[in-house]
CSV table of C-alpha atoms and ligand atoms in Angstrom, one decimal:
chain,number,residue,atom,x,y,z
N,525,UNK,CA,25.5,12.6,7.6
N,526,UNK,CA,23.9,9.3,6.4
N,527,UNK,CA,21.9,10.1,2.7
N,528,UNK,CA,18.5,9.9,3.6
N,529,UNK,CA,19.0,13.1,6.0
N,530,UNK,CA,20.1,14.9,3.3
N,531,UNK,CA,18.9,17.4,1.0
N,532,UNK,CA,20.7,16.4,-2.1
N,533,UNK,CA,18.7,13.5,-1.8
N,534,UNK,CA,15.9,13.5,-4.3
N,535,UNK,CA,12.6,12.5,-2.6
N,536,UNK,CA,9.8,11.3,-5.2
N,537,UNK,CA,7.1,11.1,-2.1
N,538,UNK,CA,6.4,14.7,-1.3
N,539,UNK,CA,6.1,15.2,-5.1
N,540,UNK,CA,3.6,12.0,-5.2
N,541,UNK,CA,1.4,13.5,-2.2
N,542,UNK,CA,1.4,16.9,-3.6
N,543,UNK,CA,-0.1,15.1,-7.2
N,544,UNK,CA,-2.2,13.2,-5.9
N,545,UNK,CA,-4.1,15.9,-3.3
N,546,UNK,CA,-4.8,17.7,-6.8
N,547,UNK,CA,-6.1,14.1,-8.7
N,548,UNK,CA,-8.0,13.8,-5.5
N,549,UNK,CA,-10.0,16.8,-5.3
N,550,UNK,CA,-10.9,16.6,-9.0
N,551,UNK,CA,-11.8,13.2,-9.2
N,552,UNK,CA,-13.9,13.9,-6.0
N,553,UNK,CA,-15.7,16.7,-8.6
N,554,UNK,CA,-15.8,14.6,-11.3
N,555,UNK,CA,-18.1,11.9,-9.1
N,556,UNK,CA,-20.2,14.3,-7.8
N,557,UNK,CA,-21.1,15.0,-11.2
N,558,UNK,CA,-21.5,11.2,-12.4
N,559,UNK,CA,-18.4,11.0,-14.0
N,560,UNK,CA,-16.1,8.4,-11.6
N,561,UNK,CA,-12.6,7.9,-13.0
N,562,UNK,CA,-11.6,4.0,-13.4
N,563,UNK,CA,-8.4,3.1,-14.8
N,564,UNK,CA,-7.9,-0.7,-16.0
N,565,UNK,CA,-4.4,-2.3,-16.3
N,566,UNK,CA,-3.8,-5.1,-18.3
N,567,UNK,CA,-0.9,-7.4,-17.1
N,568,UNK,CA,0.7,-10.2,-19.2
N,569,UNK,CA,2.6,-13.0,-17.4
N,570,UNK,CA,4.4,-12.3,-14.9
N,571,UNK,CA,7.3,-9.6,-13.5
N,572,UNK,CA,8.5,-8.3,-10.5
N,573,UNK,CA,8.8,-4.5,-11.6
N,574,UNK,CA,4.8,-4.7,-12.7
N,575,UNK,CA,4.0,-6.3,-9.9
N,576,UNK,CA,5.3,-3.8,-7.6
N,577,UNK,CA,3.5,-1.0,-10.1
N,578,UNK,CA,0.5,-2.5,-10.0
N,579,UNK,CA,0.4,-3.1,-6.5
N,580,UNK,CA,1.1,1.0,-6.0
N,581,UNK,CA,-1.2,1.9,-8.6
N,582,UNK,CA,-4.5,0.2,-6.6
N,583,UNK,CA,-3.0,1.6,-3.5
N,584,UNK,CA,-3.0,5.6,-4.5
N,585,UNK,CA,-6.1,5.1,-7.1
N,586,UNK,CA,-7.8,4.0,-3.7
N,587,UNK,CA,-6.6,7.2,-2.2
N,588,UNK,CA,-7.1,9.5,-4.8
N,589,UNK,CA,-10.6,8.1,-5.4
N,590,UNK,CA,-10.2,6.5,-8.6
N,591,UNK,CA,-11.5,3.4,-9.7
N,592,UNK,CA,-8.7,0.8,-10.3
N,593,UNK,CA,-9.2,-3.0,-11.8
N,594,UNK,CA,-6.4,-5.5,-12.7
N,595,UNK,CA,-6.9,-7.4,-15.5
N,596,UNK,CA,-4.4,-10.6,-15.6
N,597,UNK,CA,-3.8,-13.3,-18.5
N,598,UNK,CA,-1.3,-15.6,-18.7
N,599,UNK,CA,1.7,-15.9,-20.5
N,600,UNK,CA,0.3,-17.6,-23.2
N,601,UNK,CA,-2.5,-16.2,-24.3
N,602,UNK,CA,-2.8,-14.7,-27.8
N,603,UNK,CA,-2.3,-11.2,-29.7
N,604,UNK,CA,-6.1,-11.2,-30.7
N,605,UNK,CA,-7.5,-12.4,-27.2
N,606,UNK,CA,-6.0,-9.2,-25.6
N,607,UNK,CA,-6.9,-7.1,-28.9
N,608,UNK,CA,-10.5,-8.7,-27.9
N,609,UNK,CA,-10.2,-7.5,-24.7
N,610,UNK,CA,-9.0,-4.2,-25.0
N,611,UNK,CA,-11.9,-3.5,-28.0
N,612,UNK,CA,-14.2,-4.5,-25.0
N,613,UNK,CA,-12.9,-2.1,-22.8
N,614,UNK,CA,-13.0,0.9,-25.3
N,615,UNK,CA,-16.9,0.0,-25.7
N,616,UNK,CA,-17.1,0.3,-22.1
N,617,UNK,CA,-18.4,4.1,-21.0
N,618,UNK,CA,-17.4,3.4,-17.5
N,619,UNK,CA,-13.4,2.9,-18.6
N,620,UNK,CA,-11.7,6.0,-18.0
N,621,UNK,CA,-8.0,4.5,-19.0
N,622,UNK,CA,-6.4,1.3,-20.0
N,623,UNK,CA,-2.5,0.7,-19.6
N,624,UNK,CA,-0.7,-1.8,-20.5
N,625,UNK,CA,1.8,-3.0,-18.7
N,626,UNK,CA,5.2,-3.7,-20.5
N,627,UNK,CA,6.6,-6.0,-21.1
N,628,UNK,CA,4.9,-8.4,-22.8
N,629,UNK,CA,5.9,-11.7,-23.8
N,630,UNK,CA,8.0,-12.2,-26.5
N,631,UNK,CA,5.0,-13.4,-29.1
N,632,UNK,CA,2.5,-10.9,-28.5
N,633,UNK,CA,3.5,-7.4,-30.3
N,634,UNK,CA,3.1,-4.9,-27.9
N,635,UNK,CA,2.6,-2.3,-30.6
N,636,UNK,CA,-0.2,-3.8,-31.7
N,637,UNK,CA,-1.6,-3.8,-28.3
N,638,UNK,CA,-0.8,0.2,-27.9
N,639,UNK,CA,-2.6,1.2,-30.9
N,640,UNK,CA,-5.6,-0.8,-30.2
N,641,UNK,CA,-6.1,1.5,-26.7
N,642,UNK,CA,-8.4,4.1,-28.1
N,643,UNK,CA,-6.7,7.2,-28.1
N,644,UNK,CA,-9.2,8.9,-25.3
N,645,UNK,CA,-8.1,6.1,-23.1
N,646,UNK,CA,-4.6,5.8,-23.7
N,647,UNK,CA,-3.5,7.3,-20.1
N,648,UNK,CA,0.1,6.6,-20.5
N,649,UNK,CA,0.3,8.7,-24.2
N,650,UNK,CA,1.9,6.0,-26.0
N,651,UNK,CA,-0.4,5.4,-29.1
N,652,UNK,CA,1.0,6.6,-32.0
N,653,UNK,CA,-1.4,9.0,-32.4
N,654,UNK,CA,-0.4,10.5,-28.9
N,655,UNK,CA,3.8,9.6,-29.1
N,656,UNK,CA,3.4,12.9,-31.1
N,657,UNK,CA,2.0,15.2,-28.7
N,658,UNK,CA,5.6,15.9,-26.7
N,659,UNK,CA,7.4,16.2,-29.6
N,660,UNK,CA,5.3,19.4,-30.5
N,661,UNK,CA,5.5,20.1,-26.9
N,662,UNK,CA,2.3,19.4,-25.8
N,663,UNK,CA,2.8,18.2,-22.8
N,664,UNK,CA,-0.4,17.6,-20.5
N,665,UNK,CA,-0.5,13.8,-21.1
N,666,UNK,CA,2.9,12.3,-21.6
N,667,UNK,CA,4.5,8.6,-20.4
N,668,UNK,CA,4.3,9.3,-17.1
N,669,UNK,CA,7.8,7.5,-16.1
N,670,UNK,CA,9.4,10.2,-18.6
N,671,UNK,CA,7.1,13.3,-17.1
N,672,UNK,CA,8.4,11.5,-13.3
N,673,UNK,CA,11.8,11.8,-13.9
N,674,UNK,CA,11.7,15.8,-15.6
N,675,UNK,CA,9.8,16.6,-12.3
N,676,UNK,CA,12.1,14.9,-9.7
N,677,UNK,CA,15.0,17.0,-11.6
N,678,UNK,CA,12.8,20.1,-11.3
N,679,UNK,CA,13.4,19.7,-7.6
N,680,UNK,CA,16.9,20.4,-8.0
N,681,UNK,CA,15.6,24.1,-9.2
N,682,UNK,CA,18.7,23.8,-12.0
N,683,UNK,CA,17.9,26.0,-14.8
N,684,UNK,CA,17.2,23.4,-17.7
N,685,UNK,CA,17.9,26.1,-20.7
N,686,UNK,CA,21.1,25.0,-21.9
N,687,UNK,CA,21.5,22.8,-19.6
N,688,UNK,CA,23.3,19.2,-20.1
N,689,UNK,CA,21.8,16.1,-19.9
N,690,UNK,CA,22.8,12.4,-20.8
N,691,UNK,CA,19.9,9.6,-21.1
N,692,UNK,CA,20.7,6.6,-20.7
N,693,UNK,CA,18.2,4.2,-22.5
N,694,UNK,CA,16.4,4.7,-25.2
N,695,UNK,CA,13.2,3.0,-24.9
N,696,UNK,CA,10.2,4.4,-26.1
N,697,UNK,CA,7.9,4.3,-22.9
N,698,UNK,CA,11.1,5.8,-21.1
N,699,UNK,CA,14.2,7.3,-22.8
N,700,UNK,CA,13.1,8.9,-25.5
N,701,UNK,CA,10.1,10.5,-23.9
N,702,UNK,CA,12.6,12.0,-21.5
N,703,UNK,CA,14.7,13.3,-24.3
N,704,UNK,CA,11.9,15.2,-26.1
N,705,UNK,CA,10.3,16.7,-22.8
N,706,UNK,CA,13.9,17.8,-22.0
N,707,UNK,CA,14.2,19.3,-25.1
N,708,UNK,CA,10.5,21.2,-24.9
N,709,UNK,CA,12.5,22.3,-21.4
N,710,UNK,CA,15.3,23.8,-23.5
N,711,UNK,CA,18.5,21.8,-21.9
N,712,UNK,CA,20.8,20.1,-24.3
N,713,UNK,CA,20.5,16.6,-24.7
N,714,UNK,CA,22.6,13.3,-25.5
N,715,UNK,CA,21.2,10.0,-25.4
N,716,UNK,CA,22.6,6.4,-25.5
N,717,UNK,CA,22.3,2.8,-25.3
N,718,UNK,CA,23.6,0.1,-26.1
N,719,UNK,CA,25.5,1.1,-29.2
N,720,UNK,CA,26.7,3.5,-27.8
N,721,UNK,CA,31.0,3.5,-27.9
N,722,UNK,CA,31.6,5.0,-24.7
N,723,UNK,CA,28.4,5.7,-22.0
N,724,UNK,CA,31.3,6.6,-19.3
N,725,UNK,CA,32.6,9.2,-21.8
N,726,UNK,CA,28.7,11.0,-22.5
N,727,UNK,CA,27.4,10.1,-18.9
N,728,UNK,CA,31.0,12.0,-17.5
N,729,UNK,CA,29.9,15.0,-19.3
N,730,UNK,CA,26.4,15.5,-18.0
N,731,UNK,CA,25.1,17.9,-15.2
N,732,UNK,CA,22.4,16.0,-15.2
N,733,UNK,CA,22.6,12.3,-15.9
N,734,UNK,CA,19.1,9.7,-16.4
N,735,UNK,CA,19.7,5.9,-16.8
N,736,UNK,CA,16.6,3.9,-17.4
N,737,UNK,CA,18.5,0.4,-18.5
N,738,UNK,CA,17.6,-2.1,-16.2
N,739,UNK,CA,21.3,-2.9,-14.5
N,740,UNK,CA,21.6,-2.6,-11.0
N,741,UNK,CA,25.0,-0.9,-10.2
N,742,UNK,CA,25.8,-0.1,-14.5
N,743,UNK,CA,25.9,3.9,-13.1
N,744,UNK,CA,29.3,4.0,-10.8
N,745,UNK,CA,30.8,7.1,-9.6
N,746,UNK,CA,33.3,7.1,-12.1
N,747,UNK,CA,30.9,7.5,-14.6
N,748,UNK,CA,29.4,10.7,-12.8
N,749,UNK,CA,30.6,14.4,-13.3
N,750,UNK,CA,31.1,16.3,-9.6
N,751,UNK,CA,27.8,18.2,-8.5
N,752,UNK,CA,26.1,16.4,-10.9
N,753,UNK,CA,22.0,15.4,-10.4
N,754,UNK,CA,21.6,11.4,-10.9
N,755,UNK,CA,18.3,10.5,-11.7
N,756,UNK,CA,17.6,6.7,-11.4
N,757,UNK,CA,15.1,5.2,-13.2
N,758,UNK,CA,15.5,1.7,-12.5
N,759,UNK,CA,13.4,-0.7,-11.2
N,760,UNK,CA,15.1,-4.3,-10.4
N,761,UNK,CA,14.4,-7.1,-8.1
N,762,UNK,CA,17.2,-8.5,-6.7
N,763,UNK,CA,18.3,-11.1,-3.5
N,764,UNK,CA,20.2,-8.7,-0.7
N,765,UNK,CA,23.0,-9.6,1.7
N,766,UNK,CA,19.9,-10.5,4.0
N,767,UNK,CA,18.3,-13.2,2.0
N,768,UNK,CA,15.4,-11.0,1.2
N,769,UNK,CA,14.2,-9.6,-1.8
N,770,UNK,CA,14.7,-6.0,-2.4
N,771,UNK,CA,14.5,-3.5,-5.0
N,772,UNK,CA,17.2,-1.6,-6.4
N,773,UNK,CA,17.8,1.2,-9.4
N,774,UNK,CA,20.6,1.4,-11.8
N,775,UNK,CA,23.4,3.5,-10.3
N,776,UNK,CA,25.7,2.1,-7.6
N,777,UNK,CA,23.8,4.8,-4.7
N,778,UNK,CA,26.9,3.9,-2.3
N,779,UNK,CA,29.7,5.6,-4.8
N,780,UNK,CA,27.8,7.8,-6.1
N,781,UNK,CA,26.6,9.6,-3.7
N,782,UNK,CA,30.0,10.8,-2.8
N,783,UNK,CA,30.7,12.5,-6.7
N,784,UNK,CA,26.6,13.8,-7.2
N,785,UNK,CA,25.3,16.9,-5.6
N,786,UNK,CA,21.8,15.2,-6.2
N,787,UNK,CA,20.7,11.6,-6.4
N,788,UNK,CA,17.4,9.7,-6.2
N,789,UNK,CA,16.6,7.0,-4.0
N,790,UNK,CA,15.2,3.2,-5.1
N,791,UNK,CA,12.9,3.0,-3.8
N,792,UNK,CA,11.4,6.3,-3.3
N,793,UNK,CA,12.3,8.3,-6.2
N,794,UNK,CA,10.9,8.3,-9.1
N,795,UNK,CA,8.5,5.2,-9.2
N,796,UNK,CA,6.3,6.9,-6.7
N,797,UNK,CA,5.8,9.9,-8.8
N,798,UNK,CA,5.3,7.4,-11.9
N,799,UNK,CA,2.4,5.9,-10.2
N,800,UNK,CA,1.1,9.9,-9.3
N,801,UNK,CA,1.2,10.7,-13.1
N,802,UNK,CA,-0.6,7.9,-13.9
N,803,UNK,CA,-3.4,8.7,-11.9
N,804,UNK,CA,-3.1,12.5,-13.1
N,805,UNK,CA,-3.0,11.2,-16.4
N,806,UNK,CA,-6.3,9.5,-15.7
N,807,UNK,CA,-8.0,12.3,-14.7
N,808,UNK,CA,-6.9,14.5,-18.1
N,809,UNK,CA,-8.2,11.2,-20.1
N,810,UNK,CA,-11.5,11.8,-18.2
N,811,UNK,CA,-11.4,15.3,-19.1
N,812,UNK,CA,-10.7,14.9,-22.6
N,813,UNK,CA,-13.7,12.2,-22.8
N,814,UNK,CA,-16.4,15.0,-21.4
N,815,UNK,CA,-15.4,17.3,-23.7
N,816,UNK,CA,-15.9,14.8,-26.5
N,817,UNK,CA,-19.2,14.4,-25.1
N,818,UNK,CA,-20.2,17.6,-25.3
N,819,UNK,CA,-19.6,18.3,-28.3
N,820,UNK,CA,-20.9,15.7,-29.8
N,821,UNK,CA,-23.8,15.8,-27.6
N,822,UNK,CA,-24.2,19.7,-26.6
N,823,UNK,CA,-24.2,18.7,-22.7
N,824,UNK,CA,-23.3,20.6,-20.3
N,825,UNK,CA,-20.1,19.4,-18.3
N,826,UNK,CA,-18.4,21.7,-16.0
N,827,UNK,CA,-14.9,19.9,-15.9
N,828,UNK,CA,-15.1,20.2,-19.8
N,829,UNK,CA,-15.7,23.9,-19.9
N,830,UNK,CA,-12.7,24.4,-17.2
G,1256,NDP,N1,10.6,4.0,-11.9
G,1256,NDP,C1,9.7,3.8,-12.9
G,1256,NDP,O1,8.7,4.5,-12.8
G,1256,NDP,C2,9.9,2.9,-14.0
G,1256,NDP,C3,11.0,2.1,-14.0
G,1256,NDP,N2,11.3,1.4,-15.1
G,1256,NDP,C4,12.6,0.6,-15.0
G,1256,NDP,O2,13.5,1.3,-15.8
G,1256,NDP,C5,14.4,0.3,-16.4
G,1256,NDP,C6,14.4,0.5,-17.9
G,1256,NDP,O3,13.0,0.2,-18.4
G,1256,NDP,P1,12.7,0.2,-19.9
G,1256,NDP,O4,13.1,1.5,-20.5
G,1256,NDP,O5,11.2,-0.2,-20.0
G,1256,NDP,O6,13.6,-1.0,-20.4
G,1256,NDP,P2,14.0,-1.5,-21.9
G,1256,NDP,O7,14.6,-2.8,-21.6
G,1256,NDP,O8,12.9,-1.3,-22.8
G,1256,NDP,O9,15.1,-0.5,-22.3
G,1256,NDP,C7,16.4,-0.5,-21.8
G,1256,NDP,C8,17.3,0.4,-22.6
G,1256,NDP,O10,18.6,0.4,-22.0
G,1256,NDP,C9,19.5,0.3,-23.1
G,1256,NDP,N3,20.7,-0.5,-22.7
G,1256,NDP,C10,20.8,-1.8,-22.4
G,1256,NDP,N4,22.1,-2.1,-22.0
G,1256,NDP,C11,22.8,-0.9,-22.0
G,1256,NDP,C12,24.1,-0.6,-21.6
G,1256,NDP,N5,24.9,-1.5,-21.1
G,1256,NDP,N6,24.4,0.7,-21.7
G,1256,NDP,C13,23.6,1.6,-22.2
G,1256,NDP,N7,22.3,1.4,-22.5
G,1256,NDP,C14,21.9,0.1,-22.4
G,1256,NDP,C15,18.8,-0.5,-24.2
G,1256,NDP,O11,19.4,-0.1,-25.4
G,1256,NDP,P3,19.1,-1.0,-26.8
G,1256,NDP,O12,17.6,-0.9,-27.0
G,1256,NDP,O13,19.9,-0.3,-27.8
G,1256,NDP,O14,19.5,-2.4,-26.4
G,1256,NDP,C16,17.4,0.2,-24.0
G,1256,NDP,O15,17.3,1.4,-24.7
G,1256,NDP,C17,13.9,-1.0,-15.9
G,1256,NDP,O16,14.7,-1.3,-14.7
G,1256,NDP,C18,12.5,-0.8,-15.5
G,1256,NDP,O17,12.0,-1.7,-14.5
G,1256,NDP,C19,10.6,1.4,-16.2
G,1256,NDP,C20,9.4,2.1,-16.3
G,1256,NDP,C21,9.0,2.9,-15.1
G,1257,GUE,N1,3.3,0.3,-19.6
G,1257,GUE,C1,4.2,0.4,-18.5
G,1257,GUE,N2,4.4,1.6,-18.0
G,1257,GUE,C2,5.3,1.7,-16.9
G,1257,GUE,O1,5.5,2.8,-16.4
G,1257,GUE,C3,5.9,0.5,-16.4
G,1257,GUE,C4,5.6,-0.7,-17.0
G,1257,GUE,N3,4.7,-0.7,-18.0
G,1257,GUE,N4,6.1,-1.9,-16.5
G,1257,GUE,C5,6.9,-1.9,-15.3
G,1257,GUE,C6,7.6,-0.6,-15.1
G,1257,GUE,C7,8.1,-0.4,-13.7
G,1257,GUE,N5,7.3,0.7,-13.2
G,1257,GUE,C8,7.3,1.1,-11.8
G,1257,GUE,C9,6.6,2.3,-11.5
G,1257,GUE,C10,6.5,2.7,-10.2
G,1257,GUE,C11,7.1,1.9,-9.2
G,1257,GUE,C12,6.9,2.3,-7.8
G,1257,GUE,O2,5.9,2.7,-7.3
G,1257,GUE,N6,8.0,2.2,-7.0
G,1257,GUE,C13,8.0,2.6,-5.6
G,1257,GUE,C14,7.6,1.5,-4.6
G,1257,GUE,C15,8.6,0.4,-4.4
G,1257,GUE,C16,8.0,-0.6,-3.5
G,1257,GUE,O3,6.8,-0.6,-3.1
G,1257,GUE,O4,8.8,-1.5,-3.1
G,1257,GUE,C17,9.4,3.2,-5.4
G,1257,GUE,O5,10.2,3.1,-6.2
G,1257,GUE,O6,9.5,3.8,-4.3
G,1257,GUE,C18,7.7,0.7,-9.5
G,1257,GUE,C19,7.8,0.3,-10.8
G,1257,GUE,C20,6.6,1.2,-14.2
G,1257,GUE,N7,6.7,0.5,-15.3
């Protein structure tokens, strides 16, 4: 039975349609009552994974009826230009969210540029002041790669309490939000990089194993415990056999696939439902703004009051 017939395989485009009906029928309300959503991303430079995002991010904010604008500057423009810009987009009422899209070049601190996002608008939880929110397991708004990846294991319908996980990569936008939403989950959790003395060792151990590095092929099946769930978070551009340019994750899928009793496609995993959560995300900014409103304002607002 080839993969892609088969049930182990972990699809992230059901999940994605199912996510974006429900962003769809709310932003639909939210219109009707003169609140559009519009979510602006901010792209530095230039590279291949954010073009690929981007290009799925205007295509489902078209379907889920959000507003979607792509903001590009090149390479080398400076810190306080895009500070400049992003102030200007806070001011603007009609700006539902604002991501950035990492990475940035080298000279630009993309810290900097995260906590200049005002906080109603971050839609991807990554200013400090909303980093916090997961690790007190508030979870409505986290980094929506990280909320992705819990979800597409959800599928599996493994029991997370107690169960064992290895991350691998610790990023902040990706590995570490995965840790602490596993963690809200109950499952126990190890995480490493490139310190780490022996991934093989952690990631042999894990029922279910993450890897958000950025290596095609780094995951082999050697490295995977029987019956295992894989979930593969990368995204990289690489030349095929054919010539042609194609994407690929992390894990070695051919090898793999023989050891895991669940693995996720690249494409079609998780980077669907990443795009999905975005959006969702979105609308929970949105939300979050009317309530503001009213009560600083003592409108009415019917999403608010929901
Ligand atoms: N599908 C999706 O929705 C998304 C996919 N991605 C993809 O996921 C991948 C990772 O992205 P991101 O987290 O932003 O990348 P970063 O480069 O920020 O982080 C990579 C992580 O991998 C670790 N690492 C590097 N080499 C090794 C190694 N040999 N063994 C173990 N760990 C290692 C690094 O550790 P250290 O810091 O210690 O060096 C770091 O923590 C990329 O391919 C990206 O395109 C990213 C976001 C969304
Ligand atoms: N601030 C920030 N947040 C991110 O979450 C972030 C980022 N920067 N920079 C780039 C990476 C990469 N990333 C992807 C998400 C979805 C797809 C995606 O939709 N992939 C589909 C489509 C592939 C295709 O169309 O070829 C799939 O995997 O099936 C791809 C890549 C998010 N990232």
């Amino acid at each position: 039975m080839s993969l892609s017939d088969d049930s182990r395989y972990l699809r992230g485009g059901p999940v994605a349609q199912r996510i974006i009906a429900s962003v769809r029928e709310d932003a639909a309300i939210a219109t009707a009552e003169g609140f559009p959503a519009k979510l602006i991303s901010i792209t530095v430079g230039d590279t291949a994974a954010v073009d690929v995002y981007v290009r799925n991010q205007r295509a489902k904010a078209a379907l889920a009826g959000i507003g979607f604008e792509e903001r590009r500057f090149p390479a080398d423009i400076t810190a306080g230009e895009l500070e400049a810009a992003i102030h200007g987009l806070n001011a603007d009422p009609r700006v539902t969210g604002i991501i950035i899209q990492r990475p940035v070049p080298v000279h630009i601190p993309i810290k900097t540029l995260q906590a200049a996002v005002h906080p109603l608008k971050d839609v991807e939880g990554m200013h400090p002041a909303s980093i916090g929110n997961i690790v007190y397991n508030q979870l409505d708004l986290a980094p929506c790669t990280a909320a992705a990846s819990v979800e597409l294991l959800k599928e599996t319908g493994l029991d997370l309490k107690g169960l064992e996980v290895v991350i691998v990569g610790h990023s902040e936008i990706v590995g570490k939000p995965i840790a602490f939403l596993l963690m809200s989950e109950g499952a126990t959790v190890t995480v490493c990089h490139h310190m780490t003395r022996s991934v093989a060792a952690h990631a042999r151990r894990a029922d279910a194993l993450f890897v958000a590095v950025g290596k095609p092929r780094l995951i082999k099946a050697d490295m995977v415990k029987p019956g295992a769930a894989v979930i593969d978070i990368g995204i990289n551009a690489e030349i095929g056999p054919d010539g042609e340019s194609r994407i690929v994750g992390d894990v070695d899928a051919e090898s793999v696939k023989d050891v895991a009793s669940w693995i996720t496609p690249v494409p079609g995993g998780v980077g669907p439902i990443t795009v999905a959560i975005l959006l969702r995300n979105t609308m929970v900014a949105l939300s979050r703004q009317r309530a503001r409103y009213q009560a600083t304002y003592g409108a009415p607002d019917k999403l608010a009051a929901e």
